[in-house]
Amino acid sequence: MIEHPAFPVDQWCLRELELHDDLLAQTESLFALSNGHIGWRANLDEGEPHALPGSYLNGVHEIRPLPYAEAGYGYPESGETVINVTNGKVIRLLVDDEPLDLRYGTTVSHERVLDFRAGVLRRALHWVSPAGQAVKVTSTRMVSFTQRSIAAVCYEVEAMGGPTRIVVQSELIANEELPRQNSDPRSAAVMKHPLNAMTHSHQGTRVNMVHRVAHSGLGVAAAMEHMVVSPEGITPVAESSPHLGRVTLATVLRPGQRLRLIKFVAYGWSSRRSVPALRDQVDAALTAAALTGWEGLLDEQRAFLDNFWRDADVEFDGDAEVQQAVRFGLFHVLQAGARGERRAIPAKGLTGPGYDGHAFWDSEMYVLPVLTYTLPDAVAHALCWRHDTLPLALERAEQLGLRGAAFPWRTITGAECSGYWPAGTAAFHLNAAIAAAVTRYVSATGDEDFAEKAGIDLLVQTARLWRSLGHHDNEGAFRIDGVTGPDEYSALADNNVYTNLMAKRNLLAAYEYVHRFPRRAQELAVGDEEAASWRDAALAVVVPYDDKLGVHSQAEGFTNHQEWNFSATPRENYPLMLHYPYFDIYRKQVVKQADLVMAIMQCAEEFTDEQKARDFVYYERITVRDSSLSSCVQAVVAADVGQLDLANDYLAEAALMDLADLEHNTADGMHIASLAGGWIALVAGFGGMRHNGDTVSFAPRLPPGSSRLTFSVRLASGRLRVIVHPGKARYQFQGSDHIRFLHYGQPVTVNSGQDVEMSTPALPARARATQPPGRDPRSRRGDAWKD
């Protein structure tokens, strides 16, 4: 969409100048609103036309059967799928008895704006009915960051011709008809009408509905309240039924007169609370929202976002499209996690049903790093959700014959939902990602209370998993065999470098925490011998290296595999997993997403500069990026090894993943991890930021064509602002005392209120790495983004 003339570049908003039917599904995702608890896809106010209606509550799901051609021990018996809950967005309009439907009549103008600073979706429409009656409609929609259970709409209608009879119907709709998303008829049947009515009521302009999800048993409540401003007195009519609540308003507007309807919608859900308690919960939320009022909600939203952008904004001069895309991405990352509060951050956020609404490892490895330095409270909640699911992870490990905790590859509640175990269960690196998120958060915030409670629990149980999963060979080396690393085009590999190095960090962190919190270590029954075994395993972990080629082998023996025949692979046959059997892919040198390269990014201290450069070039030529998670990692390491043009291209790919619909599935929801990757590519790539233990370091550099990069990071000691220009970097600190960090390895101390400038060395010139034929990123050089 970024290249479509209907979407001009605007650095602080996403603007659509006209509606295009063929882009409805994508724009419903792009313009979606969420606060991490409630998610509303950007369906039109009138409900139709639409591609995929979507109203979501984080954690609300249905249980569905998982089909297997052949059953096996340890296979999950059922899956979890996010469901479309009660839709409170719909406000239908009839103009002289004709429904406002953009498929009929004449649309004179239609504009939508997603405002990143105000946190609202605005819409302006000039429509002429088939009978020739003209109206202007404006609406502003929000999902509140400050009142977690509340979403709201301000809907205004203005008559443009003669006296116009106006009827407005504000609705709550349960069990909407949806396009079929699953080819399995058993699952489709389960998902068709997942909400069973429990109670409904209406009084005045308030409607309340409570449902229970058929198989998961979750209770879901939704309620709406209204405020009306009209030149003539209006008597609203409310009604309710098991799956529909409606408030109807009717009036006659003279030319220039307006009807204004403010609609507050409240949501709540629980696996435990009773139906009356859920009903009362949403009633109370509505009362609080009405007390605040529409203008009050807008003011709260703006103040919340002012604070967020003060810490989170990244300014990147030289590429207006990327600047817009990075802010767009940060806004969606915020929406995905701000008010999740002990719930997961799904891969698609709450913008669509993609991946069944599941959370994966990319939450901890892509999304939480951004939030750690911009909105750390959200990280604590996300990690507390992992801690809440620890009993299920302990049970899963026991089922697999392992000690400690085996967290699920994909899940909503904490139960494993992956039926394909080579890419699911065997991808144990997820557990190290959780451990890394714990240590990063604690180091950045100084939250010792979290560290002593949830943090040490997660570290100890994941360390126990690694110690039981791996073994010492006859020479004393610690091996972790038969696992799947981030690259899902290789499965059941021995000693995957990324997995082993992340496990090493996990084991050493657990060793450090049990000595830091001896009372908790005693409660967890960690003795000196067990802790010492973690340290011994970490220091002896195997890191495969191919001496002949002079590069690290992604996993043991990987560089001996036959190379994939890229020259014989048509461009339309990507992604490979949709056109070739996994058996063939698994035994060839072809990489779905940067795996060894991610090890370089996450564990930079384990590689020399020369090894980084050689490894990067080697794996670039076999990495096809069939995953949206790859480009930001490649951007970071390309910048690290001095390939700044290439890093810039990968930055754009990560940041524009959904605005350009590069994976052709934005219709199913946003790629939250890739959107987080825009920030990562700038801050960790061109900012050169690394955070290892208690050491924060920077190695800033700019790509050709860029004159400035500015970003801030929140740390326990305060806020550090980094301003990068060609050849120099300036550091500004606001905090209680001072901050210490490394600049290109040199210790730097900046006192609060001080401004320190450092020179940046020129990087050695290196030849640009090459990619498989047809898989190179689109270049940012020149005036247009071209193939």
Coordinates of N, CA, C and O in Angstrom, one line a residue, residues 28-132:
E28 N -8.1 -3.1 6.8 CA -8.7 -3.5 8.1 C -7.7 -3.8 9.1 O -7.9 -3.6 10.3
S29 N -6.6 -4.4 8.7 CA -5.5 -4.7 9.6 C -4.6 -3.5 9.9 O -4.3 -3.2 11.0
L30 N -4.3 -2.7 8.8 CA -3.4 -1.6 9.0 C -4.0 -0.5 9.9 O -3.2 0.1 10.7
F31 N -5.2 -0.3 9.8 CA -5.9 0.8 10.6 C -6.5 0.3 11.9 O -7.2 1.0 12.5
A32 N -6.2 -1.0 12.2 CA -6.8 -1.6 13.4 C -6.3 -0.8 14.7 O -5.2 -0.2 14.7
L33 N -7.2 -0.8 15.7 CA -6.9 -0.2 17.0 C -6.9 -1.3 18.1 O -7.7 -2.2 18.0
S34 N -6.0 -1.1 19.0 CA -5.9 -2.1 20.1 C -5.3 -1.4 21.3 O -4.6 -0.4 21.2
N35 N -5.4 -2.1 22.5 CA -4.6 -1.6 23.6 C -3.9 -2.8 24.3 O -3.4 -2.7 25.4
G36 N -3.9 -4.0 23.6 CA -3.4 -5.2 24.2 C -4.4 -6.0 24.9 O -4.2 -7.2 25.1
H37 N -5.5 -5.5 25.2 CA -6.7 -6.2 25.8 C -7.8 -6.3 24.9 O -8.4 -7.4 24.7
I38 N -8.2 -5.2 24.2 CA -9.2 -5.1 23.2 C -8.6 -4.9 21.8 O -7.7 -4.1 21.7
G39 N -9.1 -5.6 20.8 CA -8.6 -5.3 19.5 C -9.8 -5.1 18.5 O -10.7 -6.0 18.5
W40 N -9.8 -4.0 17.8 CA -10.9 -3.8 16.8 C -10.2 -3.6 15.4 O -9.4 -2.7 15.2
R41 N -10.5 -4.6 14.5 CA -10.1 -4.3 13.1 C -10.8 -3.1 12.6 O -11.9 -2.7 13.0
A42 N -10.3 -2.5 11.5 CA -10.8 -1.3 11.0 C -11.9 -1.5 10.0 O -11.8 -1.0 8.9
N43 N -12.9 -2.2 10.4 CA -14.1 -2.3 9.5 C -14.8 -1.0 9.5 O -14.7 -0.2 10.4
L44 N -15.5 -0.7 8.4 CA -16.2 0.6 8.3 C -17.3 0.6 9.4 O -17.8 -0.4 9.8
D45 N -17.6 1.9 9.8 CA -18.5 2.0 10.9 C -19.9 1.3 10.6 O -20.5 0.8 11.5
E46 N -20.3 1.4 9.3 CA -21.6 0.8 9.0 C -21.6 -0.7 8.9 O -22.6 -1.3 8.7
G47 N -20.4 -1.3 9.1 CA -20.3 -2.8 9.1 C -20.0 -3.4 7.7 O -19.4 -4.4 7.7
E48 N -20.5 -2.8 6.7 CA -20.4 -3.3 5.3 C -20.1 -2.2 4.4 O -20.6 -1.1 4.6
P49 N -19.3 -2.5 3.3 CA -18.7 -3.7 3.0 C -17.5 -4.0 3.9 O -16.9 -3.1 4.5
H50 N -17.2 -5.3 4.0 CA -16.1 -5.7 4.9 C -15.4 -6.9 4.2 O -16.0 -7.6 3.4
A51 N -14.2 -7.2 4.6 CA -13.5 -8.4 4.2 C -13.5 -9.4 5.3 O -13.8 -10.6 5.1
L52 N -13.1 -8.9 6.5 CA -13.1 -9.8 7.7 C -13.4 -9.1 8.9 O -12.6 -8.3 9.5
P53 N -14.6 -9.2 9.4 CA -15.0 -8.6 10.7 C -14.1 -9.1 11.8 O -13.7 -10.3 11.8
G54 N -13.7 -8.2 12.7 CA -12.8 -8.7 13.8 C -12.9 -7.8 15.0 O -12.6 -6.6 15.0
S55 N -13.3 -8.4 16.1 CA -13.3 -7.8 17.5 C -12.7 -8.9 18.4 O -13.2 -10.0 18.4
Y56 N -11.6 -8.5 19.1 CA -10.9 -9.6 19.8 C -10.6 -9.1 21.2 O -10.5 -7.9 21.5
L57 N -10.6 -10.1 22.1 CA -10.2 -9.9 23.5 C -9.0 -10.8 23.7 O -9.1 -12.0 23.5
N58 N -7.9 -10.2 24.3 CA -6.7 -11.0 24.4 C -6.9 -12.2 25.4 O -7.3 -12.0 26.6
G59 N -6.7 -13.4 24.9 CA -6.9 -14.6 25.7 C -8.2 -15.3 25.5 O -8.4 -16.5 25.8
V60 N -9.2 -14.6 24.8 CA -10.5 -15.3 24.6 C -10.3 -16.1 23.3 O -10.0 -15.6 22.2
H61 N -10.6 -17.4 23.5 CA -10.3 -18.4 22.4 C -11.3 -19.5 22.5 O -12.1 -19.7 23.4
E62 N -11.3 -20.3 21.4 CA -12.1 -21.5 21.4 C -11.1 -22.7 21.2 O -10.0 -22.5 20.7
I63 N -11.5 -23.8 21.7 CA -10.7 -25.0 21.6 C -11.3 -25.8 20.4 O -12.5 -26.0 20.2
R64 N -10.3 -26.2 19.6 CA -10.7 -26.9 18.3 C -9.9 -28.2 18.2 O -8.8 -28.3 18.7
P65 N -10.4 -29.2 17.5 CA -9.6 -30.4 17.3 C -8.4 -30.2 16.4 O -8.4 -29.4 15.5
L66 N -7.3 -30.9 16.7 CA -6.1 -30.9 15.8 C -6.1 -32.2 15.0 O -6.0 -33.3 15.6
P67 N -6.2 -32.1 13.7 CA -6.2 -33.3 12.9 C -4.8 -33.9 12.7 O -3.8 -33.2 12.5
Y68 N -4.7 -35.2 12.8 CA -3.5 -36.0 12.5 C -3.8 -37.1 11.6 O -4.7 -37.9 11.8
A69 N -2.9 -37.3 10.6 CA -3.0 -38.5 9.8 C -2.7 -39.7 10.6 O -3.3 -40.8 10.5
E70 N -1.6 -39.6 11.4 CA -1.2 -40.7 12.4 C -1.0 -40.0 13.7 O -0.2 -39.1 13.8
A71 N -1.6 -40.6 14.7 CA -1.4 -40.0 16.1 C 0.0 -40.5 16.6 O 0.6 -41.4 16.1
G72 N 0.5 -39.7 17.6 CA 1.8 -40.1 18.2 C 1.8 -39.6 19.6 O 1.1 -38.7 20.0
Y73 N 2.7 -40.2 20.4 CA 2.8 -39.9 21.8 C 3.3 -38.4 21.9 O 4.2 -38.0 21.3
G74 N 2.6 -37.7 22.8 CA 3.0 -36.3 23.1 C 2.4 -35.3 22.1 O 2.6 -34.1 22.3
Y75 N 1.6 -35.7 21.1 CA 1.0 -34.8 20.2 C -0.1 -34.1 21.0 O -0.9 -34.7 21.6
P76 N -0.3 -32.8 20.8 CA -1.4 -32.1 21.4 C -2.7 -32.6 20.8 O -2.8 -32.8 19.6
E77 N -3.7 -32.8 21.6 CA -5.0 -33.3 21.1 C -5.9 -32.2 20.6 O -6.8 -32.5 19.8
S78 N -5.7 -31.0 21.1 CA -6.6 -29.9 20.6 C -5.7 -28.6 20.5 O -4.7 -28.5 21.1
G79 N -6.3 -27.7 19.7 CA -5.6 -26.4 19.5 C -6.5 -25.3 20.1 O -7.6 -25.5 20.6
E80 N -5.9 -24.1 20.1 CA -6.6 -22.9 20.6 C -6.7 -21.9 19.5 O -5.6 -21.7 18.8
T81 N -7.8 -21.3 19.3 CA -7.9 -20.3 18.2 C -8.6 -19.1 18.7 O -9.7 -19.2 19.4
V82 N -8.1 -17.9 18.4 CA -8.7 -16.7 18.8 C -10.1 -16.6 18.1 O -10.2 -17.0 17.0
I83 N -11.1 -16.0 18.8 CA -12.4 -15.9 18.2 C -12.8 -14.4 18.0 O -12.3 -13.6 18.8
N84 N -13.7 -14.2 17.1 CA -14.3 -12.9 17.0 C -15.4 -12.8 18.0 O -16.4 -13.4 18.0
V85 N -15.2 -11.8 19.0 CA -16.1 -11.7 20.1 C -17.2 -10.6 19.6 O -17.2 -10.2 18.5
T86 N -18.0 -10.2 20.5 CA -19.1 -9.3 20.2 C -18.6 -8.0 19.6 O -17.7 -7.4 20.1
N87 N -19.2 -7.7 18.5 CA -18.8 -6.5 17.7 C -19.5 -5.3 18.2 O -20.7 -5.2 18.1
G88 N -18.8 -4.3 18.7 CA -19.4 -3.1 19.2 C -19.1 -1.9 18.3 O -19.4 -0.8 18.6
K89 N -18.5 -2.2 17.1 CA -18.1 -1.1 16.3 C -19.3 -0.5 15.4 O -19.2 0.6 15.0
V90 N -20.3 -1.4 15.2 CA -21.2 -1.1 14.1 C -22.2 0.1 14.5 O -22.8 0.1 15.5
I91 N -22.2 1.0 13.6 CA -23.2 2.1 13.6 C -23.8 2.3 12.2 O -23.1 2.8 11.3
R92 N -25.0 1.7 12.0 CA -25.6 1.8 10.7 C -26.3 3.1 10.5 O -26.9 3.6 11.5
L93 N -26.3 3.6 9.3 CA -27.0 4.9 9.0 C -27.9 4.7 7.8 O -27.5 4.1 6.7
L94 N -29.2 5.1 7.9 CA -30.1 5.1 6.8 C -30.4 6.6 6.5 O -30.8 7.4 7.4
V95 N -30.3 6.9 5.2 CA -30.6 8.3 4.7 C -31.8 8.2 3.9 O -31.8 7.6 2.8
D96 N -32.9 8.8 4.4 CA -34.2 8.7 3.7 C -34.5 7.2 3.3 O -34.8 6.9 2.1
D97 N -34.4 6.3 4.2 CA -34.7 4.9 4.1 C -33.6 4.1 3.3 O -33.8 2.9 3.1
E98 N -32.6 4.7 2.9 CA -31.5 4.0 2.1 C -30.3 3.8 3.0 O -29.7 4.8 3.5
P99 N -29.9 2.6 3.2 CA -28.7 2.3 4.0 C -27.4 3.0 3.4 O -27.2 2.9 2.1
L100 N -26.6 3.6 4.2 CA -25.3 4.1 3.7 C -24.4 2.8 3.5 O -24.0 2.2 4.4
D101 N -24.2 2.6 2.2 CA -23.4 1.4 1.8 C -22.5 1.9 0.6 O -23.1 2.3 -0.4
L102 N -21.2 1.9 0.7 CA -20.4 2.5 -0.3 C -20.4 1.8 -1.6 O -19.8 2.2 -2.6
R103 N -21.0 0.6 -1.6 CA -21.2 -0.1 -2.9 C -22.3 0.4 -3.7 O -22.5 0.1 -4.9
Y104 N -23.1 1.4 -3.2 CA -24.2 2.0 -3.8 C -24.1 3.5 -3.7 O -23.4 4.0 -2.9
G105 N -24.9 4.2 -4.6 CA -24.8 5.6 -4.5 C -23.5 6.1 -5.1 O -22.8 5.4 -5.8
T106 N -23.1 7.3 -4.6 CA -21.9 8.0 -5.1 C -21.0 8.4 -3.9 O -21.5 9.1 -3.0
T107 N -19.8 7.9 -3.9 CA -18.9 8.4 -2.8 C -18.1 9.5 -3.4 O -17.2 9.3 -4.2
V108 N -18.4 10.7 -2.9 CA -17.7 11.9 -3.4 C -16.3 12.0 -2.8 O -15.3 12.3 -3.6
S109 N -16.1 11.6 -1.6 CA -14.8 11.6 -1.0 C -14.9 10.7 0.2 O -15.9 10.5 0.9
H110 N -13.7 10.1 0.5 CA -13.6 9.2 1.7 C -12.1 9.2 2.1 O -11.2 8.9 1.3
E111 N -11.9 9.5 3.4 CA -10.6 9.6 3.9 C -10.5 9.0 5.3 O -11.4 9.2 6.1
R112 N -9.5 8.2 5.5 CA -9.2 7.7 6.9 C -7.8 8.0 7.3 O -6.9 8.0 6.5
V113 N -7.7 8.3 8.6 CA -6.4 8.7 9.1 C -6.2 8.0 10.5 O -7.0 8.1 11.4
L114 N -5.1 7.2 10.6 CA -4.7 6.6 11.8 C -3.6 7.5 12.4 O -2.5 7.6 11.9
D115 N -4.0 8.2 13.5 CA -3.1 9.2 14.1 C -2.3 8.6 15.2 O -2.8 8.2 16.2
F116 N -0.9 8.5 15.0 CA -0.1 7.8 15.9 C 0.1 8.6 17.2 O 0.4 8.0 18.3
R117 N -0.1 9.9 17.2 CA 0.1 10.7 18.4 C -1.2 10.9 19.2 O -1.2 11.0 20.4
A118 N -2.4 10.9 18.5 CA -3.6 11.0 19.2 C -4.2 9.6 19.6 O -5.1 9.5 20.5
G119 N -3.8 8.6 18.9 CA -4.2 7.2 19.2 C -5.7 7.0 18.8 O -6.4 6.3 19.5
V120 N -6.1 7.6 17.6 CA -7.4 7.4 17.1 C -7.4 7.2 15.7 O -6.4 7.4 15.0
L121 N -8.5 6.6 15.2 CA -8.8 6.4 13.7 C -9.9 7.4 13.3 O -11.0 7.3 13.8
R122 N -9.6 8.3 12.4 CA -10.6 9.3 12.0 C -11.0 9.0 10.6 O -10.2 8.5 9.8
R123 N -12.3 9.3 10.3 CA -12.9 9.0 9.0 C -13.7 10.1 8.6 O -14.5 10.7 9.4
A124 N -13.6 10.5 7.3 CA -14.5 11.6 6.8 C -15.0 11.1 5.4 O -14.3 10.7 4.6
L125 N -16.4 11.2 5.3 CA -17.1 10.6 4.1 C -18.1 11.6 3.6 O -18.8 12.2 4.4
H126 N -18.1 11.8 2.3 CA -19.1 12.6 1.6 C -19.8 11.6 0.7 O -19.2 11.2 -0.3
W127 N -21.1 11.3 1.0 CA -21.8 10.3 0.2 C -23.1 10.8 -0.3 O -23.8 11.6 0.4
V128 N -23.5 10.4 -1.5 CA -24.8 10.8 -2.1 C -25.5 9.5 -2.3 O -25.0 8.6 -3.0
S129 N -26.7 9.4 -1.8 CA -27.5 8.1 -1.9 C -28.0 7.9 -3.3 O -27.9 8.9 -4.1
P130 N -28.4 6.7 -3.7 CA -28.9 6.5 -5.0 C -30.0 7.4 -5.4 O -30.2 7.7 -6.6
A131 N -30.8 7.9 -4.4 CA -31.9 8.9 -4.6 C -31.4 10.3 -4.7 O -32.2 11.2 -4.9
G132 N -30.1 10.5 -4.5 CA -29.6 11.9 -4.7 C -29.5 12.7 -3.4 O -29.1 13.9 -3.4

